[in-house]
mmCIF file with all atom_site columns, C-alpha atoms in Angstrom:
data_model
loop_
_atom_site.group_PDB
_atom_site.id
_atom_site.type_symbol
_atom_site.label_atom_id
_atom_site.label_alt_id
_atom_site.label_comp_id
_atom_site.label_asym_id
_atom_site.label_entity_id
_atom_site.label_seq_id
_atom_site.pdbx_PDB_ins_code
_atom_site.Cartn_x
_atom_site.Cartn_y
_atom_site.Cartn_z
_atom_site.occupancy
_atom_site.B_iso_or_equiv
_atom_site.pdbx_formal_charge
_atom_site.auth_seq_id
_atom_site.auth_comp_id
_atom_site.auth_asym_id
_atom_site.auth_atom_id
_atom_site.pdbx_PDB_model_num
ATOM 1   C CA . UNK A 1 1   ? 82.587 150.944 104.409 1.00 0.00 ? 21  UNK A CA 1
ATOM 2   C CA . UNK A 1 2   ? 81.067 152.873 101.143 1.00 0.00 ? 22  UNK A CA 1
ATOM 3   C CA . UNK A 1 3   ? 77.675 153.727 101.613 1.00 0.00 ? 23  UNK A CA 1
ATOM 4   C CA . UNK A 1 4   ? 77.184 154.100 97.853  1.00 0.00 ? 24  UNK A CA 1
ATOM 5   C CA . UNK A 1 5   ? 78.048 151.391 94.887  1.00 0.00 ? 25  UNK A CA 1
ATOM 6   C CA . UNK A 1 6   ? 77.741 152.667 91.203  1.00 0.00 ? 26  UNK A CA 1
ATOM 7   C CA . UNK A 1 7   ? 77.741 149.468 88.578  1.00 0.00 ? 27  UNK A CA 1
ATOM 8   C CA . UNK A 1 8   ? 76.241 149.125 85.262  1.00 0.00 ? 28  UNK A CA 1
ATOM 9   C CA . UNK A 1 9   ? 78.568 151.689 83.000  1.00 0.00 ? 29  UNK A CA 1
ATOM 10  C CA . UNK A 1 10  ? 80.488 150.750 80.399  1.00 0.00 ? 30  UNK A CA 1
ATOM 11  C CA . UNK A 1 11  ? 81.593 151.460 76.666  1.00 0.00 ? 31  UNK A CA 1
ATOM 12  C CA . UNK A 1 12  ? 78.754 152.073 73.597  1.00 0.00 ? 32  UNK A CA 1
ATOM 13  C CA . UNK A 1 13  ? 78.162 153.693 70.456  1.00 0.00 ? 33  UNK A CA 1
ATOM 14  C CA . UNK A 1 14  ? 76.612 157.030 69.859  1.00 0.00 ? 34  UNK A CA 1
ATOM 15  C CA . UNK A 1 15  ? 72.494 156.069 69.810  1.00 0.00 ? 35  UNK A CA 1
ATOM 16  C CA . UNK A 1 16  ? 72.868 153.699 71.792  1.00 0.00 ? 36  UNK A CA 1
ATOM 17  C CA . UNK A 1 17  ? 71.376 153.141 75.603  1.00 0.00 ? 37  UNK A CA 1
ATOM 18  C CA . UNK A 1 18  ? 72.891 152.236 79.056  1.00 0.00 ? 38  UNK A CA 1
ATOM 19  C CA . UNK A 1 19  ? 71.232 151.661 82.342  1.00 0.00 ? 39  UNK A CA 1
ATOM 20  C CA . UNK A 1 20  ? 73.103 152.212 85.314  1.00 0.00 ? 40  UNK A CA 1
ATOM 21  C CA . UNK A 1 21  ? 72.920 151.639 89.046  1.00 0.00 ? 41  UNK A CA 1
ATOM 22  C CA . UNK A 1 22  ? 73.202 153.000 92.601  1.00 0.00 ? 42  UNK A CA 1
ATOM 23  C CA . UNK A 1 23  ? 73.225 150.809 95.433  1.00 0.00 ? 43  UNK A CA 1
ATOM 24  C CA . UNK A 1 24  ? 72.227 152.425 98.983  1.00 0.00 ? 44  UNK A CA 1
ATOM 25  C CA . UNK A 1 25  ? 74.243 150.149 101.449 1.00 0.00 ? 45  UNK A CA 1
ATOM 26  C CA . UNK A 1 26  ? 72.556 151.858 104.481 1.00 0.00 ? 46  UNK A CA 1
ATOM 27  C CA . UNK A 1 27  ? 73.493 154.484 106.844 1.00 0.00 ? 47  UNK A CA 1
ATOM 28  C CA . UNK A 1 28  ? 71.770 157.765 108.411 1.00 0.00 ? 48  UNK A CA 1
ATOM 29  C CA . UNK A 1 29  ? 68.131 158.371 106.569 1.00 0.00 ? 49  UNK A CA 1
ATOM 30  C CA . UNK A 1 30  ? 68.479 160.333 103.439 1.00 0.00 ? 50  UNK A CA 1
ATOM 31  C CA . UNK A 1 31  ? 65.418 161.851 101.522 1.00 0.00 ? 51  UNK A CA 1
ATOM 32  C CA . UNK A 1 32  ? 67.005 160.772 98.040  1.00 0.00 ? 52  UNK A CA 1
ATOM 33  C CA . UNK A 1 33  ? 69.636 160.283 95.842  1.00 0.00 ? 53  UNK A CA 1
ATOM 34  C CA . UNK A 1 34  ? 70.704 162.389 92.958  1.00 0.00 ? 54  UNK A CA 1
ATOM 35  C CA . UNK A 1 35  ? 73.198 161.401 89.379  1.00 0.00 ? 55  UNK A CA 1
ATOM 36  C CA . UNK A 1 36  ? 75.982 163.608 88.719  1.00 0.00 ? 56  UNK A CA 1
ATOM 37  C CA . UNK A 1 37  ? 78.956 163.155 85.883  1.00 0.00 ? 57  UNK A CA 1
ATOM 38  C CA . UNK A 1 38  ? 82.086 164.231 85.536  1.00 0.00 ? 58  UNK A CA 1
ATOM 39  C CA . UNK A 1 39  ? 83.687 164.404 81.743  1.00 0.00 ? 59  UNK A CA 1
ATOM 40  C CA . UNK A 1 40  ? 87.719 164.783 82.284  1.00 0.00 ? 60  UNK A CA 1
ATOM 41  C CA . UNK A 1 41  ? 88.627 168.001 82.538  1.00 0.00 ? 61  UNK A CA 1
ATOM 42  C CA . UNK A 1 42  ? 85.059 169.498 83.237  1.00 0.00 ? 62  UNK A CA 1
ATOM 43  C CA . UNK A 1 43  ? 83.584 170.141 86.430  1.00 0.00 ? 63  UNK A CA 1
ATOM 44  C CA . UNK A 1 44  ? 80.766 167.844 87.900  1.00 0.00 ? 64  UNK A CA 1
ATOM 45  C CA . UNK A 1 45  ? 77.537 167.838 86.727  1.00 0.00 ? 65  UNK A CA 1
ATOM 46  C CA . UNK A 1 46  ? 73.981 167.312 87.945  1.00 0.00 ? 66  UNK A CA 1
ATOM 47  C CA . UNK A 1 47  ? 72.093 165.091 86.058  1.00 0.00 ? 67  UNK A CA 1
ATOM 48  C CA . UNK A 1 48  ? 69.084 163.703 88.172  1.00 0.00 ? 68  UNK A CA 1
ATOM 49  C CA . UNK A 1 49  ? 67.545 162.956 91.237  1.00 0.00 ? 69  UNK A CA 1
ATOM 50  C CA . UNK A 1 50  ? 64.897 161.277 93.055  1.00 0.00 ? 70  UNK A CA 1
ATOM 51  C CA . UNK A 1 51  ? 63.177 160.850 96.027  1.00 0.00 ? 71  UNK A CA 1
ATOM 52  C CA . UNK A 1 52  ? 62.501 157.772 98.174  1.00 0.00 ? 72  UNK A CA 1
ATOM 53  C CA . UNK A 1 53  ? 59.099 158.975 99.569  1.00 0.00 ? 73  UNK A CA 1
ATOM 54  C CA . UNK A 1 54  ? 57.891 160.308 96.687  1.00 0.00 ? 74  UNK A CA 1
ATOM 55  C CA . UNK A 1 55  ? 57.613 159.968 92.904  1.00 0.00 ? 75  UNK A CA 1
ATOM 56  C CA . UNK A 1 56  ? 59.358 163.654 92.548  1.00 0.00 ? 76  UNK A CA 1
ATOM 57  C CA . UNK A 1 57  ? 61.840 163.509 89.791  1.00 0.00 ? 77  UNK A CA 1
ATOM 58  C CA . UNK A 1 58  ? 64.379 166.044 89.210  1.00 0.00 ? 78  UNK A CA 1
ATOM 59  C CA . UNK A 1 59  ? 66.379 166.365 85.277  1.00 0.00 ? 79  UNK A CA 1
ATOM 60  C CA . UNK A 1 60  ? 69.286 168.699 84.688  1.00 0.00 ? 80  UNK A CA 1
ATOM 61  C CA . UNK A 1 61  ? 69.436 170.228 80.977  1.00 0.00 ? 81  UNK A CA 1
ATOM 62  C CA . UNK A 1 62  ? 71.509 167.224 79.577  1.00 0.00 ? 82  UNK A CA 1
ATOM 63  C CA . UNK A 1 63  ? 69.260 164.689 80.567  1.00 0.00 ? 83  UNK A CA 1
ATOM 64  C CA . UNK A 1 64  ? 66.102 165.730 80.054  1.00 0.00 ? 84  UNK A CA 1
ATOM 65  C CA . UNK A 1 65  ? 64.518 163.990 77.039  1.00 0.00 ? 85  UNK A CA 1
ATOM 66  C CA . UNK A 1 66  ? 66.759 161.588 77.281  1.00 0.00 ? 86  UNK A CA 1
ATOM 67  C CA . UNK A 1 67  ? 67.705 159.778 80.738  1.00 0.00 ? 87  UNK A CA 1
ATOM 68  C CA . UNK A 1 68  ? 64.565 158.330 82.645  1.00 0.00 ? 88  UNK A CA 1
ATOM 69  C CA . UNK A 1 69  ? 65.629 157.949 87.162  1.00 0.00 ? 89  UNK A CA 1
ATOM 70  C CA . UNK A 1 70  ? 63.751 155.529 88.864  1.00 0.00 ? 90  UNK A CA 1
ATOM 71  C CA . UNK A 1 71  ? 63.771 153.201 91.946  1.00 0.00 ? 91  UNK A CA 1
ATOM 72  C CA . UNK A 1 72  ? 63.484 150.037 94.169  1.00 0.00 ? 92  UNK A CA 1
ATOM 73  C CA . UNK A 1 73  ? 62.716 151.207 97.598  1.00 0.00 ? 93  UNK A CA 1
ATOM 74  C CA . UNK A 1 74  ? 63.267 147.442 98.820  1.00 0.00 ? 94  UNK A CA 1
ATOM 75  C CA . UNK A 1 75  ? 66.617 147.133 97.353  1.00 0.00 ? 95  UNK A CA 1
ATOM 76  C CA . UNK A 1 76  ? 67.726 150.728 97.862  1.00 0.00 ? 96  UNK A CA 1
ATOM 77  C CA . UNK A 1 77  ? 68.521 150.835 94.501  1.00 0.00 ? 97  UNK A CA 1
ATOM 78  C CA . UNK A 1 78  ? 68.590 154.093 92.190  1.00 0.00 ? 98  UNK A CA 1
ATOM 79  C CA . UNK A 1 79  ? 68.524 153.306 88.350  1.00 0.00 ? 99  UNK A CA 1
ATOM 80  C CA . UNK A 1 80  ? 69.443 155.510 85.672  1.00 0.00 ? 100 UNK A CA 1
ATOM 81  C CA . UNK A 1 81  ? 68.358 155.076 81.908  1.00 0.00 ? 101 UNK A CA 1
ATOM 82  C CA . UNK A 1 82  ? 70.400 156.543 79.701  1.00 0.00 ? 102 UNK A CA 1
ATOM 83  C CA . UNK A 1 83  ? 68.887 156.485 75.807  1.00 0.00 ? 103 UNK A CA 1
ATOM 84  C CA . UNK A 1 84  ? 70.403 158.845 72.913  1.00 0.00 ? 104 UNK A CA 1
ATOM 85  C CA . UNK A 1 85  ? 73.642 158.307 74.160  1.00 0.00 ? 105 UNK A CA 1
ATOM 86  C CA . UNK A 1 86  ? 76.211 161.002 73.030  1.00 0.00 ? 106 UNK A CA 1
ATOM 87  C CA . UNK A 1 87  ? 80.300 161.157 72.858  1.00 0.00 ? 107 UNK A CA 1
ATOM 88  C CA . UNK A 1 88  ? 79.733 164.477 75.286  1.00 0.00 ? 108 UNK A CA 1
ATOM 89  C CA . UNK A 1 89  ? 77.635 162.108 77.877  1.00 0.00 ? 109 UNK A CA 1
ATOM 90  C CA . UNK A 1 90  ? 81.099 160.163 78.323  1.00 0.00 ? 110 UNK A CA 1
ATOM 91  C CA . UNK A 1 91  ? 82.040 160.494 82.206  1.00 0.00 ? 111 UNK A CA 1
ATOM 92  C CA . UNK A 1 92  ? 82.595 159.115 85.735  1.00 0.00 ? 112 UNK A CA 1
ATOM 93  C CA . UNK A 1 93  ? 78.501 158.726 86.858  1.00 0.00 ? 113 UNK A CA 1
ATOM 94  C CA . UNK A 1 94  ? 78.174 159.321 90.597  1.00 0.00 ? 114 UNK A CA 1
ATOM 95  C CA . UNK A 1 95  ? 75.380 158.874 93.078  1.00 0.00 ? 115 UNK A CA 1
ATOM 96  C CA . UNK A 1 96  ? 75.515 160.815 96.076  1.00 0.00 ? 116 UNK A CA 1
ATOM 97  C CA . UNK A 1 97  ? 72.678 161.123 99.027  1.00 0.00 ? 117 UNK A CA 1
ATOM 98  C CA . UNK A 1 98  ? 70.662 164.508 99.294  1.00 0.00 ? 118 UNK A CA 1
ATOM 99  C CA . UNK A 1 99  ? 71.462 166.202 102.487 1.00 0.00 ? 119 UNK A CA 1
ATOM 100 C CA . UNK A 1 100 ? 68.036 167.227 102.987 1.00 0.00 ? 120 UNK A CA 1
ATOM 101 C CA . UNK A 1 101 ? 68.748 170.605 103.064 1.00 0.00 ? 121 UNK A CA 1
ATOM 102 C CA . UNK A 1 102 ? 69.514 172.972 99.244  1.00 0.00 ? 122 UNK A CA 1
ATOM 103 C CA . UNK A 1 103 ? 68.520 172.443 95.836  1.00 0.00 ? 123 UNK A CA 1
ATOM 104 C CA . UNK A 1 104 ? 68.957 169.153 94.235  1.00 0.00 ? 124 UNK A CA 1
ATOM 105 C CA . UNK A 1 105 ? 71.142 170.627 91.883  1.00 0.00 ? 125 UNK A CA 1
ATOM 106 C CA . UNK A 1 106 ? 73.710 171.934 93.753  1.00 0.00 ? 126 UNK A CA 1
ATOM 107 C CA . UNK A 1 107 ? 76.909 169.290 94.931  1.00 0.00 ? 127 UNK A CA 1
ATOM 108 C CA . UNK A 1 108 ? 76.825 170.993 98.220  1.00 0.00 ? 128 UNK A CA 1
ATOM 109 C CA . UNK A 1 109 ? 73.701 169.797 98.609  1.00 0.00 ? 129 UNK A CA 1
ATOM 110 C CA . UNK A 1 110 ? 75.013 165.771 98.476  1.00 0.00 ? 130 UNK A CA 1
ATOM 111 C CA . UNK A 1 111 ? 76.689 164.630 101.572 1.00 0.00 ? 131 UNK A CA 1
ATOM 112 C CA . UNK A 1 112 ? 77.939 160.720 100.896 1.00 0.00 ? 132 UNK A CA 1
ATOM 113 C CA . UNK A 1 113 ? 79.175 159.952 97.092  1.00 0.00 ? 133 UNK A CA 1
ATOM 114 C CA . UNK A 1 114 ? 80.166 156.725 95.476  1.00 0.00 ? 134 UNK A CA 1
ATOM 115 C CA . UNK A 1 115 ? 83.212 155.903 93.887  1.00 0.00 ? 135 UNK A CA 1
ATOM 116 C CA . UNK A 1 116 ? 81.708 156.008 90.204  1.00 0.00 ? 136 UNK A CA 1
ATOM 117 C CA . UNK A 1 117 ? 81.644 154.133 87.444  1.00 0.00 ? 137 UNK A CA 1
ATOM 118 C CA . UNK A 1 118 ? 82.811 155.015 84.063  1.00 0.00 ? 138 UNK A CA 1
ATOM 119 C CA . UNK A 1 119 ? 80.155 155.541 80.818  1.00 0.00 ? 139 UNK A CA 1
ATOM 120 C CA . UNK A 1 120 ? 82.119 155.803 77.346  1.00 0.00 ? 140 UNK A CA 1
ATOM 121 C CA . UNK A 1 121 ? 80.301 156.942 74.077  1.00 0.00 ? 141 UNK A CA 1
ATOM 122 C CA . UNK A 1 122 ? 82.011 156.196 71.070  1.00 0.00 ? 142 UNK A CA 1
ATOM 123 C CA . UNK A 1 123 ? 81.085 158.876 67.785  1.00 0.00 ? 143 UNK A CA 1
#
């Protein structure tokens, strides 16, 4: 069973905005759950992450300005606004679970990842 469902991406033009979302199906407690991407051919790539407990907010570079994380504690959903869209923001958008240990950052520090789901930005 997947512990983590991505849904919401899909294909828009450059300016435009996307939300997209991470569904927590349950398993072993996790402190919070981060965004990466993945362009083809590039490695992965933090974009945010959040905590359940708390209202801390983490941004890589590429979102900040730009993407807003939030959540729904009751249904253990993570949501991702994306505004300004970009052609280089195209990508596979995962949501993993923290660890609890290392920087948000950091993949190592993810320990259960969805399957994606695929954001296109047209120029």
């Amino acid at each position: 069973q997947v512990r983590l469902v991505e849904s919401g991406g899909g294909l828009v033009q450059a300016g435009d905005w996307l939300g997209i979302t991470c569904l927590d199906t349950g398993g072993a407690f996790r402190p919070g759950i981060g965004w990466f991407r993945q362009a083809a051919g590039k490695e992965r790539e933090f974009v945010a992450h959040i905590n359940w407990s708390d209202v801390s907010t983490w941004y890589g570079d590429v979102a900040k300005g730009r993407f807003t994380i939030s959540r729904d504690n009751d249904k253990k959903t993570v949501y991702l606004e994306m505004n300004s869209l970009k052609p280089e923001d195209t990508g596979v958008y995962y949501c993993a679970t923290h660890s609890g240990n290392g920087d948000v950052t950091y993949i190592s520090s993810y320990d259960s990842w969805g399957q994606g789901t695929q954001v296109t930005v047209s120029s």
